[in-house]
PDB file of C-alpha atoms in Angstrom:
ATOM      1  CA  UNK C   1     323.361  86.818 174.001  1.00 57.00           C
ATOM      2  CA  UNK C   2     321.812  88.943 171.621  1.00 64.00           C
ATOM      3  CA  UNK C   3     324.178  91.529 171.084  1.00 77.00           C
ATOM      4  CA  UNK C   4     327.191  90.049 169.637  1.00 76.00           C
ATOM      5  CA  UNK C   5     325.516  88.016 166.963  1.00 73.00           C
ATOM      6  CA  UNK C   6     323.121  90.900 165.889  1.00 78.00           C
ATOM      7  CA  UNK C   7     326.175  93.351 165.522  1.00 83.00           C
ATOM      8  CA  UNK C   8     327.899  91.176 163.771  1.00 78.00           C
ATOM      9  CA  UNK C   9     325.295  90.979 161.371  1.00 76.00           C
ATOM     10  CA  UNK C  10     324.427  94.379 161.249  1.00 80.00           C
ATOM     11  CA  UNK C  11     328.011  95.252 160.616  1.00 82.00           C
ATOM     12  CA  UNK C  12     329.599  92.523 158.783  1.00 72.00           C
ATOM     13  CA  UNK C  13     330.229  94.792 155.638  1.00 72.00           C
ATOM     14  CA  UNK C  14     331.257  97.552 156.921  1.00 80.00           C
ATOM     15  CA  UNK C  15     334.847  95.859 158.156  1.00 82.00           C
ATOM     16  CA  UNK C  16     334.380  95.582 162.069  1.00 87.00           C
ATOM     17  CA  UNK C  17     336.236  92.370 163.395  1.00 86.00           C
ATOM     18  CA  UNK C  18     333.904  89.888 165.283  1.00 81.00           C
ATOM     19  CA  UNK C  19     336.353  90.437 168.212  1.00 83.00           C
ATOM     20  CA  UNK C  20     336.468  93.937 168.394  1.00 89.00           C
ATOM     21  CA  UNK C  21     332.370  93.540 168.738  1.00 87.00           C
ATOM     22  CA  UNK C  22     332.761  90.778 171.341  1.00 84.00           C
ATOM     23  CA  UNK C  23     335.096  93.290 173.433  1.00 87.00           C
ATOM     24  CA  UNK C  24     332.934  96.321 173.001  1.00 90.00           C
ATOM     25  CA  UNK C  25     329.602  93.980 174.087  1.00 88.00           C
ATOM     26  CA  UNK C  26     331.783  92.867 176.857  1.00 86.00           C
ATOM     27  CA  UNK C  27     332.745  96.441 178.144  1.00 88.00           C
ATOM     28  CA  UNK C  28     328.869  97.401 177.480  1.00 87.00           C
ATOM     29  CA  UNK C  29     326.818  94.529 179.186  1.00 86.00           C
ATOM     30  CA  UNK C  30     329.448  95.338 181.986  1.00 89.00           C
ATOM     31  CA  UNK C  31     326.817  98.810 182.951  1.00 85.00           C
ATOM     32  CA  UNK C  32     323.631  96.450 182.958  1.00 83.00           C
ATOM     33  CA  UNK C  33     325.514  93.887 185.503  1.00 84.00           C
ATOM     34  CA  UNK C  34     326.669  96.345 187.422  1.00 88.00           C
ATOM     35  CA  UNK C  35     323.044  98.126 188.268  1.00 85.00           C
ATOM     36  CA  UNK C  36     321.878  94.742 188.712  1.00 83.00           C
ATOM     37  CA  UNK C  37     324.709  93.702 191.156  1.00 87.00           C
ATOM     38  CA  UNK C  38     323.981  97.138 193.099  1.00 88.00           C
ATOM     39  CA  UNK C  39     320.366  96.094 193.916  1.00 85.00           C
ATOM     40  CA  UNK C  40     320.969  92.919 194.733  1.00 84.00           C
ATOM     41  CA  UNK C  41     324.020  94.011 197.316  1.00 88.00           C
ATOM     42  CA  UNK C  42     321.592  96.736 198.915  1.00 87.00           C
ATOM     43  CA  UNK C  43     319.204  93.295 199.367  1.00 83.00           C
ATOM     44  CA  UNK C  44     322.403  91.490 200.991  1.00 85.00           C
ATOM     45  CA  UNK C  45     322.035  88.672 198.879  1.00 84.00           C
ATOM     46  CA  UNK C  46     325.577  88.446 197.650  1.00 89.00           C
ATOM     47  CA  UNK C  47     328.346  86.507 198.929  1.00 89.00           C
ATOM     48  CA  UNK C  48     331.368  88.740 198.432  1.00 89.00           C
ATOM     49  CA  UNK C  49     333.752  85.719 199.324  1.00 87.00           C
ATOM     50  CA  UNK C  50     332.376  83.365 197.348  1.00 87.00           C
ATOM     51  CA  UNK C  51     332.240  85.253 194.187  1.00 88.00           C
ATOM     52  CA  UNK C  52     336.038  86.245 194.360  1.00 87.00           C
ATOM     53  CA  UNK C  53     337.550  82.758 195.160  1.00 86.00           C
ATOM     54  CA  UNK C  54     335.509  82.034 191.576  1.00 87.00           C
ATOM     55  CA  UNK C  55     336.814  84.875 189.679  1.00 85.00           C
ATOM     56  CA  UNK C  56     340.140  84.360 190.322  1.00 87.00           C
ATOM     57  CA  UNK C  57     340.579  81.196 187.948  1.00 89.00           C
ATOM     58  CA  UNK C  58     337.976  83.133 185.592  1.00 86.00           C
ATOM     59  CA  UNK C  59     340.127  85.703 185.266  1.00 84.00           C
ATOM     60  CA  UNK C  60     342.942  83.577 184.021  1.00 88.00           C
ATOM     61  CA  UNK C  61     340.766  81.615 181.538  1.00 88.00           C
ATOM     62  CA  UNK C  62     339.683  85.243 180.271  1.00 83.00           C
ATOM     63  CA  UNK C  63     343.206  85.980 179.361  1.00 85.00           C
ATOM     64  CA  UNK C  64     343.854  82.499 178.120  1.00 87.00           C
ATOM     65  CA  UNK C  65     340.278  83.256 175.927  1.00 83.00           C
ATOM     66  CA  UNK C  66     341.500  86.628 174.606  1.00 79.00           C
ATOM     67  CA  UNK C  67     344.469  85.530 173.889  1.00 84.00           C
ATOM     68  CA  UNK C  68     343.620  83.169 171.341  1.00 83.00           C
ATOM     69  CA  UNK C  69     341.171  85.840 169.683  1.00 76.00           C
ATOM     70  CA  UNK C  70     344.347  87.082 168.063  1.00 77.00           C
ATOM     71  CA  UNK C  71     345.814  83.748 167.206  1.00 82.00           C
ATOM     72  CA  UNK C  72     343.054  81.576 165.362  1.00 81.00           C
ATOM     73  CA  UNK C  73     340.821  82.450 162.433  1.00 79.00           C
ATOM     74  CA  UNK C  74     337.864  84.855 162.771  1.00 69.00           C
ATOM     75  CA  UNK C  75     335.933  82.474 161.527  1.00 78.00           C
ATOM     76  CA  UNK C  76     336.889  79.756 164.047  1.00 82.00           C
ATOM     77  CA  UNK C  77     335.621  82.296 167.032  1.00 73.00           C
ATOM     78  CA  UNK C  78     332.567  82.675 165.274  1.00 72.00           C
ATOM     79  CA  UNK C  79     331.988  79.124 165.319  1.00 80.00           C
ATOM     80  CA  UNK C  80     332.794  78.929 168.718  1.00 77.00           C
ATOM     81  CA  UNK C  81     329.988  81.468 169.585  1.00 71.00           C
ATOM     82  CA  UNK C  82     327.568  79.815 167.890  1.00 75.00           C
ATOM     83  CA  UNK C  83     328.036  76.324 169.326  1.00 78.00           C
ATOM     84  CA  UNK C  84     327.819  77.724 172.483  1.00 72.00           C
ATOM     85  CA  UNK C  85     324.775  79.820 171.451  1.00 69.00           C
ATOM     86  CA  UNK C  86     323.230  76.607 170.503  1.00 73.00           C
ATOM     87  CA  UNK C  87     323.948  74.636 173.030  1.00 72.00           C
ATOM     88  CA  UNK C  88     322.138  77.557 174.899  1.00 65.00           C
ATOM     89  CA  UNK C  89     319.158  77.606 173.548  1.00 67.00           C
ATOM     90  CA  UNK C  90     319.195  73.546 173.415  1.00 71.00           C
ATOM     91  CA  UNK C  91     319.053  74.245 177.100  1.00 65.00           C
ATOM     92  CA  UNK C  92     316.719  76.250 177.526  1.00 61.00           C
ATOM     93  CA  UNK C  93     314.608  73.908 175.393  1.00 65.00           C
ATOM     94  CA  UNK C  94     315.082  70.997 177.163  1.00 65.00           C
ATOM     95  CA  UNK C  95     314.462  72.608 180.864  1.00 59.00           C
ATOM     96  CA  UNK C  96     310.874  74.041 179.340  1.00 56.00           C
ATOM     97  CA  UNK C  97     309.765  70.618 177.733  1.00 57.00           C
ATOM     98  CA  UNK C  98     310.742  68.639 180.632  1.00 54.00           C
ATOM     99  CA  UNK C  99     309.004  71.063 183.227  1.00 50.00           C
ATOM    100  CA  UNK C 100     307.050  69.635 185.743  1.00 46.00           C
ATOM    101  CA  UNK C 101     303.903  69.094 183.970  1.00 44.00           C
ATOM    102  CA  UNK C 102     299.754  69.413 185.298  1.00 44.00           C
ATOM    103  CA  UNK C 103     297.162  67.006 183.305  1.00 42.00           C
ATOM    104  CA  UNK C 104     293.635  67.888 182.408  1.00 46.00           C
ATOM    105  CA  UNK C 105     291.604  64.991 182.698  1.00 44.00           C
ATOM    106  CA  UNK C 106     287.195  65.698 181.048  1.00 44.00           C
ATOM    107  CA  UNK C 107     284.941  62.867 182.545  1.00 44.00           C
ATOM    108  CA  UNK C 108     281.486  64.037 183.405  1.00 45.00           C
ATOM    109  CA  UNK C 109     281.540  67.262 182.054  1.00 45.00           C
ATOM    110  CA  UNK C 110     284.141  68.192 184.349  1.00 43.00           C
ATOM    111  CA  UNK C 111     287.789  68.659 184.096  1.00 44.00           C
ATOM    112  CA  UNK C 112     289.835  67.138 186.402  1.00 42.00           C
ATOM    113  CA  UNK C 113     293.326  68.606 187.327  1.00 46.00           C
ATOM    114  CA  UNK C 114     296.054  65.870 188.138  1.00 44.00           C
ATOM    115  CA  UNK C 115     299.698  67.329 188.754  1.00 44.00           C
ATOM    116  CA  UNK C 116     302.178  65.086 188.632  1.00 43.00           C
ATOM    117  CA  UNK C 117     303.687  63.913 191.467  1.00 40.00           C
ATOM    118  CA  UNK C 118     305.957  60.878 191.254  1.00 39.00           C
ATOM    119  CA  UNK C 119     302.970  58.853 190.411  1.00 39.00           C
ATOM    120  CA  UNK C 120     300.680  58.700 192.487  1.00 40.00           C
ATOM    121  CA  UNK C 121     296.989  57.918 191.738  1.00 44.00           C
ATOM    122  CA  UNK C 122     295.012  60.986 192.230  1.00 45.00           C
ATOM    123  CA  UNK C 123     291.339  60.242 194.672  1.00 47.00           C
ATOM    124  CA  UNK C 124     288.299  60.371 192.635  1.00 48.00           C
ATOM    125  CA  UNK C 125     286.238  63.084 194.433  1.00 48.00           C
ATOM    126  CA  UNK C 126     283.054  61.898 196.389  1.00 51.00           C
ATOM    127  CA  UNK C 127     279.890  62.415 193.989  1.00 53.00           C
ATOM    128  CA  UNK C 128     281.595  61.174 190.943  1.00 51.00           C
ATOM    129  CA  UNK C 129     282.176  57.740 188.960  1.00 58.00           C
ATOM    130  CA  UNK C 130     285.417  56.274 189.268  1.00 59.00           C
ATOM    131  CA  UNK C 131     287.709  56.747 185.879  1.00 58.00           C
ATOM    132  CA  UNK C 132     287.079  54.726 182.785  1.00 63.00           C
ATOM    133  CA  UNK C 133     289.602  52.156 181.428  1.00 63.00           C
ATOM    134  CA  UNK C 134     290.519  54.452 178.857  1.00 63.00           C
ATOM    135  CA  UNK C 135     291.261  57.325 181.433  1.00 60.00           C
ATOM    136  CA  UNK C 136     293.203  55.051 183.397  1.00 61.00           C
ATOM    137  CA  UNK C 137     295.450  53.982 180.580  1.00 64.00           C
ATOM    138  CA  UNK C 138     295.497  58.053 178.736  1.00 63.00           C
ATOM    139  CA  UNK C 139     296.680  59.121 182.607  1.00 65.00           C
ATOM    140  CA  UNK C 140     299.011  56.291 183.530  1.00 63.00           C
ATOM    141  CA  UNK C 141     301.073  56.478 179.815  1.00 59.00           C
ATOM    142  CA  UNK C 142     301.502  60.287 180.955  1.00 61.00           C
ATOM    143  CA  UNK C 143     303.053  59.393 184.570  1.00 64.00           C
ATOM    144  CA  UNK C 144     304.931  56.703 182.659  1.00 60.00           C
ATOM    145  CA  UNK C 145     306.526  59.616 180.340  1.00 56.00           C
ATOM    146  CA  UNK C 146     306.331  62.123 183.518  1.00 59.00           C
ATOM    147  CA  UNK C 147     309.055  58.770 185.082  1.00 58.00           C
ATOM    148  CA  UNK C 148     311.266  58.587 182.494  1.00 57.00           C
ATOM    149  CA  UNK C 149     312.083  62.569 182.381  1.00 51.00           C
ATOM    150  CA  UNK C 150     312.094  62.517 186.282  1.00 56.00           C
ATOM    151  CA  UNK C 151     314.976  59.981 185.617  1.00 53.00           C
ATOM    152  CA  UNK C 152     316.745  61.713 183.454  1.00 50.00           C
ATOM    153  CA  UNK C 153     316.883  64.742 185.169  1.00 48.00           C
ATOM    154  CA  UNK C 154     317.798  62.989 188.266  1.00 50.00           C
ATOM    155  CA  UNK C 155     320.968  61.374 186.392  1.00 48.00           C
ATOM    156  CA  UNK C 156     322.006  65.145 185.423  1.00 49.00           C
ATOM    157  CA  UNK C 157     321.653  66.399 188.787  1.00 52.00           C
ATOM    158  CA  UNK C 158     323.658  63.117 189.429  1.00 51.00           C
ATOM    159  CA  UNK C 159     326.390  64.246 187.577  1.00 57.00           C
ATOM    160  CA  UNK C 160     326.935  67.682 189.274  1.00 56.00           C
ATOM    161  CA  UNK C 161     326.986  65.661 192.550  1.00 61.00           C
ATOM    162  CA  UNK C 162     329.241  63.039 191.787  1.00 65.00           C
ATOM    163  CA  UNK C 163     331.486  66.041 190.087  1.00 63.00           C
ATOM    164  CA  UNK C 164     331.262  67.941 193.610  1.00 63.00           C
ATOM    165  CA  UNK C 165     331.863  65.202 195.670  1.00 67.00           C
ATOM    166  CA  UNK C 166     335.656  65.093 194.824  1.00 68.00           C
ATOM    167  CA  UNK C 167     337.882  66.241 197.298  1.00 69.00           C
ATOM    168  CA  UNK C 168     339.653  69.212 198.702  1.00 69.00           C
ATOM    169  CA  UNK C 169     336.804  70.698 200.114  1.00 76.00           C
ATOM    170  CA  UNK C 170     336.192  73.847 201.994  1.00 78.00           C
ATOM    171  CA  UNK C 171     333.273  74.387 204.489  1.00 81.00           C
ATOM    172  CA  UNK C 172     332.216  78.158 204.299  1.00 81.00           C
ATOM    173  CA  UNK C 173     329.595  78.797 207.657  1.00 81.00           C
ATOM    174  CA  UNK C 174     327.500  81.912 207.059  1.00 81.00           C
ATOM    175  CA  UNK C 175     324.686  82.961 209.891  1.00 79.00           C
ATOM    176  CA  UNK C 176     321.701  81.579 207.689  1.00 78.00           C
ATOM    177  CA  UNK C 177     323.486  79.477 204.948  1.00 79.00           C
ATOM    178  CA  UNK C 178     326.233  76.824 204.791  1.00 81.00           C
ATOM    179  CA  UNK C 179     328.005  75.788 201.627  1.00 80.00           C
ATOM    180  CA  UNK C 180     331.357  73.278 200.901  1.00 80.00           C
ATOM    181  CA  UNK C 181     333.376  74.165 198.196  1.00 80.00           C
ATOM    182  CA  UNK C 182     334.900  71.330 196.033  1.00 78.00           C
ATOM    183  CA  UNK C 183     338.444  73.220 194.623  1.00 79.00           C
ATOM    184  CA  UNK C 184     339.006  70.978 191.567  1.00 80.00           C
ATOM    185  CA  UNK C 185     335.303  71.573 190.313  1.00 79.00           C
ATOM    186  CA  UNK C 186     335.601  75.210 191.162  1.00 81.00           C
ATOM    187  CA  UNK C 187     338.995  75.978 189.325  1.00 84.00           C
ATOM    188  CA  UNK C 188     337.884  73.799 185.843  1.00 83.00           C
ATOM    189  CA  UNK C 189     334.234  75.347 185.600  1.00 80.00           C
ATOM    190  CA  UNK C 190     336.034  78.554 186.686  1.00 85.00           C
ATOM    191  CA  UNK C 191     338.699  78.226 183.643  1.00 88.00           C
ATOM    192  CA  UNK C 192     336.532  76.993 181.387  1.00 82.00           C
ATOM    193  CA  UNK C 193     334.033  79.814 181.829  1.00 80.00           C
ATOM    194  CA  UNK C 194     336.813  82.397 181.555  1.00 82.00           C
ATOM    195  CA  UNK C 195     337.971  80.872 178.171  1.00 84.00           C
ATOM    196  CA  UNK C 196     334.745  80.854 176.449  1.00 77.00           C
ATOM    197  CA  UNK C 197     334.216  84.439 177.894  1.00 75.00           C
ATOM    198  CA  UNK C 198     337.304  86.092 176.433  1.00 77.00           C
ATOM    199  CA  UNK C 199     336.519  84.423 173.530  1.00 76.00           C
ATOM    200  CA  UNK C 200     333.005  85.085 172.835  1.00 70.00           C
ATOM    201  CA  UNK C 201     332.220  87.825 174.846  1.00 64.00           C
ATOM    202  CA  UNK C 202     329.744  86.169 177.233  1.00 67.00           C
ATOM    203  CA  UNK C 203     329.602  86.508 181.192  1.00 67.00           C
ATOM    204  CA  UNK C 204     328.728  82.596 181.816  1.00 68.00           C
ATOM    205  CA  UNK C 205     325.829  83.154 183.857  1.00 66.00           C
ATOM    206  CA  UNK C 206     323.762  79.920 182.466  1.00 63.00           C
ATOM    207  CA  UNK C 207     326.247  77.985 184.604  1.00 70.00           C
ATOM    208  CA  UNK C 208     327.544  79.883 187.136  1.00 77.00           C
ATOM    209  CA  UNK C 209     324.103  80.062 189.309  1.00 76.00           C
ATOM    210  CA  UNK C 210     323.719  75.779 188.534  1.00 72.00           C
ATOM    211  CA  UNK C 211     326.987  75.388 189.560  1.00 75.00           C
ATOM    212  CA  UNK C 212     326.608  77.422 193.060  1.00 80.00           C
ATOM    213  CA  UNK C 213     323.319  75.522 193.577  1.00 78.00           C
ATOM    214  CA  UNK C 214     323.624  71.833 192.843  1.00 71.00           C
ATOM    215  CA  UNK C 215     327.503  72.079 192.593  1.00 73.00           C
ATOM    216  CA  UNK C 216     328.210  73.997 196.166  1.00 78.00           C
ATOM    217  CA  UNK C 217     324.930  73.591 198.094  1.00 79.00           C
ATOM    218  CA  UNK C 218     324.236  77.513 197.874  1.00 82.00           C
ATOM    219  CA  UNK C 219     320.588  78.421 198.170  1.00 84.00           C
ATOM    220  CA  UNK C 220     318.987  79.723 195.218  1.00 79.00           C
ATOM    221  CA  UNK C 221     318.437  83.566 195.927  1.00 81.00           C
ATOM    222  CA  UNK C 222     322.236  83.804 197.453  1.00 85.00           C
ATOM    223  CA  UNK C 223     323.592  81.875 194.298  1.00 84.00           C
ATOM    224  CA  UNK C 224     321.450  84.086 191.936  1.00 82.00           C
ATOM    225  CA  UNK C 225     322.442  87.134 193.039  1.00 86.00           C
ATOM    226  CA  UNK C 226     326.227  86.207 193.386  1.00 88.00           C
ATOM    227  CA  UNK C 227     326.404  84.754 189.888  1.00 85.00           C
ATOM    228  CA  UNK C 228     325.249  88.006 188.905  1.00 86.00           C
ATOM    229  CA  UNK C 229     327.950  89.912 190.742  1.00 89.00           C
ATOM    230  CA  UNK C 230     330.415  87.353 189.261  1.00 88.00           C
ATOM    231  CA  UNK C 231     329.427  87.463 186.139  1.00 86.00           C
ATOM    232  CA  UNK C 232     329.458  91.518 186.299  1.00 88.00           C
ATOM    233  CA  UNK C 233     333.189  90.910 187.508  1.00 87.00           C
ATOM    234  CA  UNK C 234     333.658  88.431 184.141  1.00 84.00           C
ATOM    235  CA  UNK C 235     332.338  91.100 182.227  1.00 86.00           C
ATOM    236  CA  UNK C 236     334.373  93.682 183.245  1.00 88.00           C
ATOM    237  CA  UNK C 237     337.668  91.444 183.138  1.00 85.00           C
ATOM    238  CA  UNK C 238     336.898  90.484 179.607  1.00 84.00           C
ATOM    239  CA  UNK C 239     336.122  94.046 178.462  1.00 87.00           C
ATOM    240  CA  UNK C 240     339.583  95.130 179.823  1.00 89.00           C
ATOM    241  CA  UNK C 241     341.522  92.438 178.318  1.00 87.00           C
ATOM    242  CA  UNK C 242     339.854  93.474 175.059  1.00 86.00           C
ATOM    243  CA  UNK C 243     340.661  96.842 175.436  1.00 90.00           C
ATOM    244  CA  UNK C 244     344.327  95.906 176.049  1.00 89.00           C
ATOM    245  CA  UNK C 245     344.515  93.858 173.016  1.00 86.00           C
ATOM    246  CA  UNK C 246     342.981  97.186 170.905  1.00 88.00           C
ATOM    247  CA  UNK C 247     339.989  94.966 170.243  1.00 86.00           C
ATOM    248  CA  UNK C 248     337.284  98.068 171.323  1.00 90.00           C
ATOM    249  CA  UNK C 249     335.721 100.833 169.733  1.00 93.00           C
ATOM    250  CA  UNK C 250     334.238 103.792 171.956  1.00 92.00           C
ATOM    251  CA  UNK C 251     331.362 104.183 169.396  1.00 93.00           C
ATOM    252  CA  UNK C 252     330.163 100.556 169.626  1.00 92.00           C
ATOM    253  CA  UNK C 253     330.396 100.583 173.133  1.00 92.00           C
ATOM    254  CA  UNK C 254     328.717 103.550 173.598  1.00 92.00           C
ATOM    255  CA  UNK C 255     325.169 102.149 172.026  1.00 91.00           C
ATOM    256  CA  UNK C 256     325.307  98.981 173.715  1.00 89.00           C
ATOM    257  CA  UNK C 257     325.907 100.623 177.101  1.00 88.00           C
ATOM    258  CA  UNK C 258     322.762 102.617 176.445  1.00 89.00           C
ATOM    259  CA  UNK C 259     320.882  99.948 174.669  1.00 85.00           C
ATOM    260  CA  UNK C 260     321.399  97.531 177.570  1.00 81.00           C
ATOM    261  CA  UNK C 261     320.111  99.672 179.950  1.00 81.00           C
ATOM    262  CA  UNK C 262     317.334 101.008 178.423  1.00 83.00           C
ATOM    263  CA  UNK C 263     316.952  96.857 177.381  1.00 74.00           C
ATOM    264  CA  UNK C 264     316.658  95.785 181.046  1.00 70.00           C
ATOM    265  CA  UNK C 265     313.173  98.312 181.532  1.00 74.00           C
ATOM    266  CA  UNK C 266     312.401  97.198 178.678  1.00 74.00           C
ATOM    267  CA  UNK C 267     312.810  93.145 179.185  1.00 66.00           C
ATOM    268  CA  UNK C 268     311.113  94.089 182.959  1.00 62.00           C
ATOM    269  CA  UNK C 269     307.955  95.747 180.972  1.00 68.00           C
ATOM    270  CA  UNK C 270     307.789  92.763 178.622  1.00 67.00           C
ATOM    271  CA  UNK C 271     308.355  90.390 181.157  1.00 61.00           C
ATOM    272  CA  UNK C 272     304.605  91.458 182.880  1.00 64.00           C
ATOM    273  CA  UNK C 273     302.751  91.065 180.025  1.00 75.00           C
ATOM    274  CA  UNK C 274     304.003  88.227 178.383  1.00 70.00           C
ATOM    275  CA  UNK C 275     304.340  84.139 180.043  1.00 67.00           C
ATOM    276  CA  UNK C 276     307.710  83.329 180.353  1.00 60.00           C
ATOM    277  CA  UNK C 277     307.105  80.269 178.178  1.00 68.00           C
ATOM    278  CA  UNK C 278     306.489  82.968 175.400  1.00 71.00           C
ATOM    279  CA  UNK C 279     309.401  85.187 176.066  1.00 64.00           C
ATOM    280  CA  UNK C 280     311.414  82.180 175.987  1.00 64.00           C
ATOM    281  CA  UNK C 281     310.291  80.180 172.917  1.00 71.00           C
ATOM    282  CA  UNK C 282     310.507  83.491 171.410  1.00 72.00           C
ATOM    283  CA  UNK C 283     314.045  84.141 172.469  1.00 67.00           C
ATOM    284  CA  UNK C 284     315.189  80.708 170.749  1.00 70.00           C
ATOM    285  CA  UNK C 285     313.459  81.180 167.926  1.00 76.00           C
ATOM    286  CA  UNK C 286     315.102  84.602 167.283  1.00 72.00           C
ATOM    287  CA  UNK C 287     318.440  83.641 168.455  1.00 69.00           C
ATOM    288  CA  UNK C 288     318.556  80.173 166.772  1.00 75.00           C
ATOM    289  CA  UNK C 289     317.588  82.467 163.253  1.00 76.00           C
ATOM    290  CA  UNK C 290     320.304  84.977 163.856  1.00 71.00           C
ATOM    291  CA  UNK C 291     322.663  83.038 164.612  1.00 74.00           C
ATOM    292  CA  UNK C 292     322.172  80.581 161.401  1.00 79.00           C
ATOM    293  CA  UNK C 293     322.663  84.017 159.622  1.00 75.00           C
ATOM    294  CA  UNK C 294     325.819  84.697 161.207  1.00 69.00           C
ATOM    295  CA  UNK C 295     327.150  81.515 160.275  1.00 76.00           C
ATOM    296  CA  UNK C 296     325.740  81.619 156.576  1.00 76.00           C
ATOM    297  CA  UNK C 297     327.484  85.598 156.368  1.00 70.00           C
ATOM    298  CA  UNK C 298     330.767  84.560 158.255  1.00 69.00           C
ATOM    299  CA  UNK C 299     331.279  81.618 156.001  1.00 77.00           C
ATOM    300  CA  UNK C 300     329.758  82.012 152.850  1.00 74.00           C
ATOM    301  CA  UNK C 301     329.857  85.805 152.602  1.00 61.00           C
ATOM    302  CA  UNK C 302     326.186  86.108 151.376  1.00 56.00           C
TER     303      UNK C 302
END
C-alpha cells in the first residue's frame, strides 16, 4: 500500500504515468509474495485448489481493471486508489477500536483486571469489600458499550454469512479441514478484487483471507497462507497485463523489487520491537497523509 502512492509523489514531476507506477509496483511486490508463498508451501499450509478456482475470475477482473487504465482519466484512477486506500485504513481503524477490550478497575489500593466477556459480573476476591455504587455503574456503562460493539460486529459477520449461504455450493474434504464453497460469492468477490487490482495495483489481500474464513469456513492459518499465494498469483497477473499494455518501466521495477525485499526484514525487525497497535496507528497516520498529498498533487498540481 505504500508504494504506489509514495512514487507517485516522489515522481509526479518528472512525467511518469500513475499507471505505469501501479504496473511496475505490481510486477515488484510480485518478488516479496512470492518468498512469502515459498515458506508458507514448505509449512503445507496452502491449499493449491482452492487458491486457483479463486484466481480464475481474478484474473478476468484484472484484465477488465487494466483495461480501463487506458480508457478513463488519470486522475479518475487516482481517485480510485485513494478511496480504496481509505476505506483501508477506515478498516483497520475500526477492527483496533472495537478490539476486545480488558478494564482496570482501583478499589483498595489494588487494581482489579475485568476482561470482558459478554457481561458477566466478575467475583469479588475473598479478603476484599464488595464494589462501590460508583464502580458498579463506571464497570456496567463499559459492558454496556463492550454490547453494543459485540452487536455490531456480530451483524457484519452476519452479512458474510447470509452472503455465503446462497447456493451452488461445493463441499471440498481435506484430511484435517473441511470447507463449502458458495460459487456466486466466490466469482463477484473474485471479479471485483481483480478489477480494483488492475486498476490500482493492489493484490486484495485485506479481503481475500476474511473471505476464506467467515465466507468459506477455512481455518485461519490455511486461509492466511493461501490468500497469500493468491494474492502472489494477483500480483503477478496484474504485473503482466501491465507489461502488455507498455505500462512498466525496468528501472522502477527494479527498486521496488529490492526495496520490498529488503522491506519485509525490515517490517519483521520492526515488528519485535514495536506493539502492533503502534505499527498500525502509525501506518494510518502515514498513509492517510500521503495519500491526501496525492490527491492535493494529482488534482490541484501543487
Amino acid at each position: 500500500m505504500f508504494i504506489v502512492p509514495i512514487f507517485s509523489i516522489i515522481l509526479f514531476n518528472y512525467n511518469v504515468p500513475f499507471t505505469t507506477i501501479v504496473g511496475s509496483s505490481a510486477a515488484g511486490c510480485f518478488i516479496n509474495g512470492l518468498i512469502s508463498t515459498i515458506i508458507n508451501m514448505r509449512r503445507r499450509e496452502v491449499d493449491w485448489f482452492l487458491a486457483l478456482i479463486f484466481e480464475v475470475p481474478t484474473a478476468a477482473g484484472i484484465f477488465l481493471g487494466a483495461f480501463l487504465t487506458t480508457r478513463i482519466d488519470e486522475r479518475i484512477t487516482t481517485s480510485i486508489f485513494a478511496a480504496f486506500a481509505i476505506t483501508l485504513f477506515l478498516r483497520i481503524f475500526h477492527e483496533k477500536r472495537h478490539a476486545r477490550e480488558v478494564f482496570s478497575i482501583e478499589r483498595n489500593g489494588v487494581t482489579l483486571t475485568e476482561e470482558n466477556d459478554g457481561g458477566e459480573k466478575a467475583k469479588t476476591p475473598s479478603g476484599m469489600s464488595p464494589p462501590s455504587e460508583e464502580e458498579e455503574s463506571a464497570t456496567a456503562k463499559k459492558i454496556a458499550v463492550d454490547k453494543r460493539v459485540r452487536k455490531e460486529i456480530h451483524k457484519q459477520k452476519s452479512f458474510i454469512h447470509r452472503l455465503a449461504s446462497f447456493r451452488p455450493k461445493w463441499r471440498i474434504e481435506r484430511e484435517t479441514y473441511s470447507y463449502s464453497i458458495n460459487i456466486f460469492m466466490l466469482i463477484a468477490v473474485a471479479l471485483a478484487i481483480g478489477s480494483l487490482a488492475g486498476m490500482v495495483g493492489c493484490g486484495g489481500g485485506w479481503v481475500k483471507a476474511p473471505v476464506l474464513i467467515s465466507g468459506f469456513g477455512v481455518p485461519s492459518l490455511i486461509a492466511i497462507s493461501t490468500g497469500m499465494l493468491m494474492t502472489t498469483i494477483t500480483l503477478l497477473f496484474t504485473g503482466v497485463i501491465h507489461i502488455i499494455w507498455g505500462q512498466f518501466a525496468l528501472w522502477l521495477w527494479t527498486i521496488i523489487a529490492i526495496g520490498s525485499v529488503f522491506g519485509a526484514f525490515i517490517g519483521s525487525a520492526l515488528k519485535r520491537r514495536f506493539s502492533s497497535k503502534a505499527l498500525q496507528l502509525t501506518m494510518i497516520v502515514t498513509l492517510t497523509a500521503i495519500t491526501i498529498l496525492l490527491l492535493v498533487k494529482t488534482w490541484l498540481g501543487l
